[in-house]
Structure formats: structure tokens, C-alpha cells
Short mmCIF file of C-alpha atoms in Angstrom, two decimals:
data_model
loop_
_atom_site.label_atom_id
_atom_site.label_comp_id
_atom_site.label_asym_id
_atom_site.label_seq_id
_atom_site.Cartn_x
_atom_site.Cartn_y
_atom_site.Cartn_z
CA UNK A 1 0.06 -0.10 -0.06
CA UNK A 2 1.51 3.47 -1.09
CA UNK A 3 1.15 6.37 1.40
CA UNK A 4 0.92 9.95 0.70
CA UNK A 5 3.91 12.00 -0.47
CA UNK A 6 6.82 12.26 1.78
CA UNK A 7 7.22 16.13 1.80
CA UNK A 8 4.75 17.91 -0.42
CA UNK A 9 7.07 20.78 -1.00
CA UNK A 10 9.70 18.57 -2.44
CA UNK A 11 7.29 17.22 -4.91
CA UNK A 12 6.06 20.50 -5.94
CA UNK A 13 7.11 22.36 -9.01
CA UNK A 14 9.43 24.14 -6.92
CA UNK A 15 10.60 21.02 -5.12
CA UNK A 16 13.52 20.05 -7.67
CA UNK A 17 14.92 23.68 -7.56
CA UNK A 18 14.52 23.29 -3.50
CA UNK A 19 16.48 19.83 -3.46
CA UNK A 20 19.05 21.21 -5.82
CA UNK A 21 19.98 24.33 -3.69
CA UNK A 22 19.92 22.26 -0.56
CA UNK A 23 22.53 19.71 -2.06
CA UNK A 24 24.80 22.46 -3.54
CA UNK A 25 24.54 24.49 0.01
CA UNK A 26 25.30 21.49 1.54
CA UNK A 27 28.15 20.40 -0.03
CA UNK A 28 29.59 23.64 -0.21
CA UNK A 29 29.35 24.24 3.52
CA UNK A 30 30.65 20.81 4.33
CA UNK A 31 33.65 21.02 1.65
CA UNK A 32 34.92 24.00 3.76
CA UNK A 33 36.22 21.75 6.48
CA UNK A 34 36.92 18.73 4.22
CA UNK A 35 37.62 20.23 0.53
CA UNK A 36 37.47 16.82 -1.26
CA UNK A 37 33.81 16.79 -0.75
CA UNK A 38 33.62 19.49 -2.98
CA UNK A 39 33.53 16.71 -5.55
CA UNK A 40 30.03 16.31 -5.02
CA UNK A 41 29.10 19.51 -6.59
CA UNK A 42 29.73 17.91 -10.16
CA UNK B 1 -5.94 5.81 16.46
CA UNK B 2 -2.65 3.88 17.00
CA UNK B 3 0.06 3.49 14.74
CA UNK B 4 0.25 0.24 12.79
CA UNK B 5 2.56 -2.63 14.31
CA UNK B 6 5.97 -2.67 12.69
CA UNK B 7 6.54 -6.19 11.34
CA UNK B 8 9.27 -8.57 12.97
CA UNK B 9 12.47 -8.70 11.06
CA UNK B 10 12.56 -11.71 9.00
CA UNK B 11 13.98 -14.84 10.49
CA UNK B 12 16.24 -15.29 7.51
CA UNK B 13 18.05 -12.04 8.29
CA UNK B 14 21.83 -11.98 9.08
CA UNK B 15 24.29 -9.53 9.55
CA UNK B 16 27.12 -12.02 10.03
CA UNK B 17 30.35 -10.45 8.79
CA UNK B 18 28.72 -7.10 8.49
CA UNK B 19 30.28 -3.94 9.93
CA UNK B 20 27.65 -1.39 11.23
CA UNK B 21 28.08 2.29 12.35
CA UNK B 22 25.42 3.93 14.60
CA UNK B 23 25.53 7.62 15.25
CA UNK B 24 23.47 8.65 18.48
CA UNK B 25 24.21 5.13 19.94
CA UNK B 26 24.29 5.51 23.54
CA UNK B 27 20.61 5.87 24.29
CA UNK B 28 17.28 5.59 23.15
CA UNK B 29 16.78 3.90 19.40
CA UNK B 30 20.36 4.03 18.46
CA UNK B 31 21.05 1.84 21.40
CA UNK B 32 18.15 -0.42 20.93
CA UNK B 33 19.36 -0.52 17.06
CA UNK B 34 22.65 -1.41 18.12
CA UNK B 35 21.24 -4.18 20.23
CA UNK B 36 19.14 -5.56 17.46
CA UNK B 37 22.13 -5.31 14.74
CA UNK B 38 24.01 -7.46 17.21
CA UNK B 39 21.14 -9.79 17.67
CA UNK B 40 21.39 -10.44 13.78
CA UNK B 41 24.86 -11.26 13.85
CA UNK B 42 26.71 -8.13 13.04
CA UNK B 43 30.37 -8.83 13.62
CA UNK B 44 31.51 -5.38 14.38
CA UNK B 45 29.56 -2.60 15.73
CA UNK B 46 30.85 1.10 15.87
CA UNK B 47 28.94 3.42 18.71
CA UNK B 48 29.20 6.96 17.61
CA UNK B 49 28.50 9.00 20.64
CA UNK B 50 29.50 12.48 22.07
CA UNK B 51 30.29 11.13 25.17
CA UNK B 52 32.77 8.32 25.32
CA UNK B 53 31.93 7.42 28.98
CA UNK B 54 28.35 7.00 28.05
CA UNK B 55 29.27 5.07 24.94
CA UNK B 56 31.53 2.82 27.09
CA UNK B 57 28.55 2.15 29.33
CA UNK B 58 26.42 1.07 26.49
CA UNK B 59 29.17 -1.08 25.01
CA UNK B 60 29.27 -2.93 28.13
CA UNK B 61 25.46 -3.54 28.05
CA UNK B 62 25.68 -4.70 24.54
CA UNK B 63 28.32 -6.95 24.71
CA UNK B 64 26.33 -8.73 27.42
CA UNK B 65 23.23 -8.70 25.16
CA UNK B 66 25.21 -9.93 22.24
CA UNK B 67 26.63 -12.89 24.21
CA UNK B 68 22.93 -13.60 25.14
CA UNK B 69 21.94 -13.77 21.50
CA UNK B 70 24.62 -16.05 20.33
CA UNK B 71 26.98 -13.55 19.17
CA UNK B 72 29.58 -13.28 21.88
CA UNK B 73 32.57 -12.59 19.59
CA UNK B 74 31.15 -9.46 17.97
CA UNK B 75 33.63 -6.32 18.18
CA UNK B 76 32.18 -3.57 19.71
CA UNK B 77 33.88 -0.13 19.79
CA UNK B 78 33.13 3.46 20.83
CA UNK B 79 34.30 6.48 18.90
CA UNK B 80 33.47 9.97 19.64
CA UNK B 81 31.27 11.85 17.48
CA UNK B 82 29.88 15.31 18.02
CA UNK B 83 27.48 16.34 15.57
CA UNK B 84 27.51 19.95 16.69
CA UNK B 85 31.07 20.29 14.89
CA UNK B 86 32.17 19.44 11.37
CA UNK B 87 35.54 19.05 12.80
CA UNK B 88 34.29 16.20 15.04
CA UNK B 89 32.65 14.68 12.07
CA UNK B 90 35.71 14.77 10.14
CA UNK B 91 37.95 13.37 12.91
CA UNK B 92 35.18 10.61 13.32
CA UNK B 93 35.48 9.86 9.56
CA UNK B 94 39.07 9.64 9.70
CA UNK B 95 39.08 7.32 12.44
CA UNK B 96 36.69 5.06 10.89
CA UNK B 97 38.74 4.95 7.70
CA UNK B 98 41.65 4.29 9.81
CA UNK B 99 40.35 1.43 11.87
CA UNK B 100 37.71 -0.41 9.85
CA UNK B 101 38.22 -2.24 6.53
CA UNK B 102 34.74 -2.60 5.68
CA UNK B 103 31.19 -0.48 6.41
CA UNK B 104 28.15 -2.23 5.24
CA UNK B 105 25.67 -0.08 7.17
CA UNK B 106 25.70 3.37 8.04
CA UNK B 107 22.62 4.29 10.41
CA UNK B 108 22.56 8.10 10.76
CA UNK B 109 20.20 8.26 13.97
CA UNK B 110 22.07 11.11 15.79
CA UNK B 111 19.74 14.11 16.43
CA UNK B 112 18.68 16.64 19.19
CA UNK B 113 15.17 18.42 19.50
CA UNK B 114 15.69 21.63 21.55
CA UNK B 115 13.52 24.71 21.08
CA UNK B 116 15.60 27.74 22.09
CA UNK B 117 17.68 29.25 19.12
CA UNK B 118 21.18 28.01 19.84
CA UNK B 119 24.35 28.24 17.53
CA UNK B 120 26.62 25.44 16.93
CA UNK B 121 30.23 25.27 16.63
CA UNK B 122 30.26 26.08 13.09
CA UNK B 123 27.69 29.21 13.65
CA UNK B 124 24.70 27.28 12.35
CA UNK B 125 21.28 26.91 13.99
CA UNK B 126 22.21 24.01 16.50
CA UNK B 127 19.16 21.57 15.42
CA UNK B 128 20.01 22.00 11.94
CA UNK B 129 23.82 21.46 12.22
CA UNK B 130 23.13 18.38 14.52
CA UNK B 131 20.14 16.66 12.60
CA UNK B 132 21.16 17.30 9.01
CA UNK B 133 24.13 19.08 8.11
CA UNK B 134 26.69 17.02 10.04
CA UNK B 135 24.62 13.96 9.42
CA UNK B 136 24.97 14.64 5.46
CA UNK B 137 28.80 15.49 5.88
CA UNK B 138 29.18 12.08 7.57
CA UNK B 139 27.51 10.27 4.89
CA UNK B 140 29.54 11.83 2.00
CA UNK B 141 32.60 11.39 3.97
CA UNK B 142 32.01 7.47 4.42
CA UNK B 143 30.90 6.73 1.00
CA UNK B 144 34.38 5.75 -0.46
CA UNK B 145 34.58 3.10 2.53
CA UNK B 146 30.78 2.18 1.71
CA UNK B 147 31.44 1.75 -2.09
CA UNK B 148 34.98 -0.35 -1.37
CA UNK B 149 32.92 -2.83 0.72
CA UNK B 150 30.18 -3.32 -1.76
CA UNK B 151 32.89 -3.86 -4.38
CA UNK B 152 33.42 -7.35 -2.52
CA UNK B 153 31.01 -9.76 -3.42
CA UNK B 154 27.93 -9.82 -1.60
CA UNK B 155 25.00 -7.16 -1.05
CA UNK B 156 25.16 -3.77 -1.59
CA UNK B 157 26.27 -1.22 1.27
CA UNK B 158 23.58 0.58 3.28
CA UNK B 159 23.04 4.29 4.42
CA UNK B 160 19.94 4.75 6.47
CA UNK B 161 18.91 8.46 7.48
CA UNK B 162 16.19 8.68 10.29
CA UNK B 163 13.91 11.19 9.60
CA UNK B 164 10.54 12.14 10.75
CA UNK B 165 7.12 12.46 9.05
CA UNK B 166 6.73 15.45 11.26
CA UNK B 167 8.95 17.25 8.50
CA UNK B 168 5.92 18.39 7.04
CA UNK B 169 5.38 20.97 9.80
CA UNK B 170 8.23 23.06 8.65
CA UNK B 171 8.41 26.79 8.37
CA UNK B 172 9.01 27.11 4.41
CA UNK B 173 5.55 27.13 3.81
CA UNK B 174 4.82 30.19 5.70
CA UNK B 175 8.14 31.64 5.43
CA UNK B 176 9.43 30.94 1.55
CA UNK B 177 12.88 31.65 0.70
CA UNK B 178 13.37 35.02 -0.47
CA UNK B 179 15.13 34.79 -4.24
CA UNK B 180 18.55 35.56 -3.25
CA UNK B 181 18.51 33.80 -0.03
CA UNK B 182 20.06 30.69 0.55
CA UNK B 183 18.36 27.69 2.62
CA UNK B 184 21.21 27.98 5.19
CA UNK B 185 20.94 31.16 5.43
CA UNK B 186 17.14 31.14 6.25
CA UNK B 187 17.60 28.38 8.83
CA UNK B 188 20.51 30.51 10.44
CA UNK B 189 18.33 33.19 10.64
CA UNK B 190 17.20 34.22 14.16
CA UNK B 191 14.41 36.14 13.06
CA UNK B 192 12.96 33.27 11.09
CA UNK B 193 13.45 30.75 13.50
CA UNK B 194 10.31 29.19 15.12
CA UNK B 195 10.98 26.82 17.89
CA UNK B 196 8.22 24.51 17.81
CA UNK B 197 9.12 23.97 14.11
CA UNK B 198 12.80 23.80 13.91
CA UNK B 199 12.78 20.06 14.42
CA UNK B 200 10.59 19.62 11.44
CA UNK B 201 12.73 22.14 9.42
CA UNK B 202 15.65 19.83 10.36
CA UNK B 203 14.16 16.84 9.19
CA UNK B 204 12.88 18.02 5.69
CA UNK B 205 16.38 18.17 4.25
CA UNK B 206 16.75 14.36 4.80
CA UNK B 207 14.24 13.08 2.09
CA UNK B 208 15.81 15.74 -0.28
CA UNK B 209 19.23 14.62 0.69
CA UNK B 210 18.54 10.93 0.39
CA UNK B 211 16.94 11.66 -3.26
CA UNK B 212 19.76 13.56 -4.36
CA UNK B 213 22.23 11.23 -3.31
CA UNK B 214 20.46 8.38 -4.44
CA UNK B 215 20.41 9.59 -7.94
CA UNK B 216 24.37 9.68 -7.73
CA UNK B 217 24.42 6.08 -6.38
CA UNK B 218 23.74 2.93 -8.02
CA UNK B 219 21.40 0.81 -5.42
CA UNK B 220 23.52 -2.34 -6.76
CA UNK B 221 26.60 -0.36 -4.99
CA UNK B 222 24.94 1.59 -2.10
CA UNK B 223 21.01 1.67 -1.01
CA UNK B 224 20.33 5.04 0.50
CA UNK B 225 16.82 5.62 2.31
CA UNK B 226 15.26 7.52 4.92
CA UNK B 227 12.95 6.29 7.57
CA UNK B 228 10.49 7.65 10.14
CA UNK B 229 10.35 5.34 13.01
CA UNK B 230 7.01 7.10 14.17
CA UNK B 231 6.40 8.50 17.46
CA UNK B 232 8.68 6.40 19.99
CA UNK B 233 9.06 6.27 23.98
CA UNK B 234 12.18 7.50 24.32
CA UNK B 235 13.77 9.94 26.48
CA UNK B 236 14.25 12.64 23.34
CA UNK B 237 12.35 15.15 24.95
CA UNK B 238 14.78 15.98 27.98
CA UNK B 239 15.76 19.40 26.45
CA UNK B 240 12.24 20.63 25.53
CA UNK B 241 10.64 23.62 27.41
CA UNK B 242 9.04 22.70 30.68
CA UNK B 243 5.60 23.21 29.68
CA UNK B 244 5.82 20.89 26.59
CA UNK B 245 7.30 17.92 28.66
CA UNK B 246 4.18 16.87 30.30
CA UNK B 247 2.31 16.96 26.88
CA UNK B 248 4.86 14.92 25.23
CA UNK B 249 5.13 12.56 28.24
CA UNK B 250 1.30 11.70 27.78
CA UNK B 251 1.52 11.45 23.99
CA UNK B 252 4.40 8.94 24.29
CA UNK B 253 2.91 7.03 27.22
CA UNK B 254 -0.28 6.39 25.26
CA UNK B 255 0.26 6.44 21.57
CA UNK B 256 4.14 5.70 21.24
CA UNK B 257 5.56 2.47 19.94
CA UNK B 258 8.26 0.97 22.28
CA UNK B 259 11.53 1.69 21.71
CA UNK B 260 12.04 -2.13 20.40
CA UNK B 261 9.36 -1.38 17.86
CA UNK B 262 10.45 1.90 16.56
CA UNK B 263 14.15 0.54 16.47
CA UNK B 264 12.99 -2.25 14.30
CA UNK B 265 11.88 0.07 11.94
CA UNK B 266 15.27 1.41 11.57
CA UNK B 267 16.58 -2.31 11.26
CA UNK B 268 13.94 -2.99 8.53
CA UNK B 269 14.83 0.16 6.65
CA UNK B 270 18.75 -0.61 6.83
CA UNK B 271 18.76 -4.35 6.41
CA UNK B 272 15.58 -5.68 4.87
CA UNK B 273 14.13 -3.38 2.37
CA UNK B 274 16.29 -3.64 -0.73
CA UNK B 275 16.32 -1.76 -4.00
CA UNK B 276 13.16 -0.75 -4.00
CA UNK B 277 13.73 1.85 -1.15
CA UNK B 278 16.52 3.52 -2.85
CA UNK B 279 15.86 7.07 -2.23
CA UNK B 280 12.76 6.57 -0.65
CA UNK B 281 11.17 7.41 2.62
CA UNK B 282 9.84 4.53 4.45
CA UNK B 283 7.21 4.86 7.39
CA UNK B 284 4.95 2.67 9.00
CA UNK B 285 7.05 0.07 7.14
CA UNK B 286 6.16 0.95 3.93
CA UNK B 287 7.69 3.22 1.37
CA UNK B 288 6.01 6.27 1.08
CA UNK B 289 5.32 7.57 -2.63
#
């Protein structure tokens, strides 16, 4: 049985943009401490 | 209306020969998940904890439990991990890479719920730091080891990020992001902070991160998923304001799953669900579409 969307905001038209922003910002932030993690921006 | 029961882990499930890392492992669901991993035969378990003495106490308890469940030779080690600090995450990752040859399951369980605005060692709002940014960093730092483990014959490695369906009570609906603003900046902004919703804000990134990470990984190599254990009777409310504690006490007493059952949801997500859960959120033991 399938349930409701896990997070409607992520499934919304703006959701893809939000997910992309979150990923990029997260990787940029953590790579200040470990520069190797910046590879995940690609 | 109660929460549906979490089914038992299939009897055929075996973690013999597997290495598991659990964050937030000295109490609550992290501790119970560690116990259940050992009961399934996990050969090596790393307890990632903020306070070593509490981790050592947990390890002593788990060692006795493991002996009682037919896994007396399991290696249980304690390593310091303070999710409030990226430097601690990095140091922990280096220690893991130095001491472990393999890593089969990474359970990102560590988290907090506090309702006053506090700042982490990295100058972020603390709940966001602990519940999301540091857990995300840990997943990325340990990817190479997880991948190398999966390259050996056998099943894919696993990353399970403990989340919450409470994520949908986040603040972004009523406080949408301005055009030039960053999400990190928004969540650091004290003027936009809402104590009662910050936990939800901190859990919303988990499915987003898991979806994005899953796009970059083959489930034949690493299965990454997100799990909501539901309301569980833990001591998670210790840092809540005084007025809220009795309310949560009553809710957990009458509506919550036991710690054993809540942790079983984590075990099912990280050791039983397979490719179908890659990039997905699991709640009430079902994939949420």
C-alpha cells in the first residue's frame, strides 16, 4: 500500500529547485572543512 | 488511532560478517538498534557517541546482550562523534577509515530537539547542524568506504538516514525562501526561527538529501534511504521547554511505539528493504510515494 507524499513541498514544482539548492549549499558548506567533498558539486 | 505495528525482521536476516556504524548510539533508538543489529549477528559495531563514558557504558551493556543472543565474539567499539561540530565529524570519519576495513551499514540516527535558538560550533543553528548538516557530511565522507565494501562480493552497502514525517510541519510554507536567500541562511536567521517547528525544518532536508544522493549512486552499490520510526517512547524530550514535557510524556505513554518496535523500523529500513527503497522514505514500514 502506498501512502501520501513524503514531503509535498519536495514534490511541488519548486521542489526540484529546492532539492538542488539544498544539495549544493550542503556540499559547499561541508567542503569548507573537507575540500575533497567539493567533488560532489559535479 | 494507534500507529500500525512494525513487523518482525524476517528470521532469515543475517548480518554475520557485517560492520555497522550507528550514530547517537548510547541511548534511545540508537542503542536499541545497535542491540538488534548484534542480535542479527553483526560482527562489528561502532557506537558513535558524543560522550565516550556513556558510549563505554552502552558497549558494556551491548556486549552482554550480544553474548545472550549468540553473538559473543562481536567487536563493539566506541568512537567520539559530536554532530554539533564539522571538525568532529571529519575526525570521526578519519578514525573509521583508519580502523575499519569495511562498512556495510551506516545508520544516521543521531539528533536533538531543543526549542531555543542556539548556535553550533560552525555558527549554524544548532538543531539544523546536528540533525542534518553533520549527518549529511558523515554520509559523504564515508561513501568511499561504503563503496569499497560493496565492491566485494555480496550485497550492496547501506545508508539509512533517520527522519520524521513531522518534517511536513516545516516553516518554509509560511516563510518561503526569498530569491537571493540560501536555505542555510534562512535556517540560520534567528528572526525566522520558530522553536516549535525547528525539528520539522531539520528533518525536511533528509528526504531531499537522500533523493539527491540516490540519483548519484547505483542501488547495486549503495542503497540509501530515509526512515520515520513514528512516535517512539524514548527520552528524546529531555531538552524541551518545561511546559511541553508533560504533553509529550502523555503522548509517548499512550500513543508511542516501544523503543524496541521503533528501532525495528530502523533495522527493517537498513537491513531488510532493498533496491525498492533506494532514495525513498519509509514510514510505518511502507515506502511513502
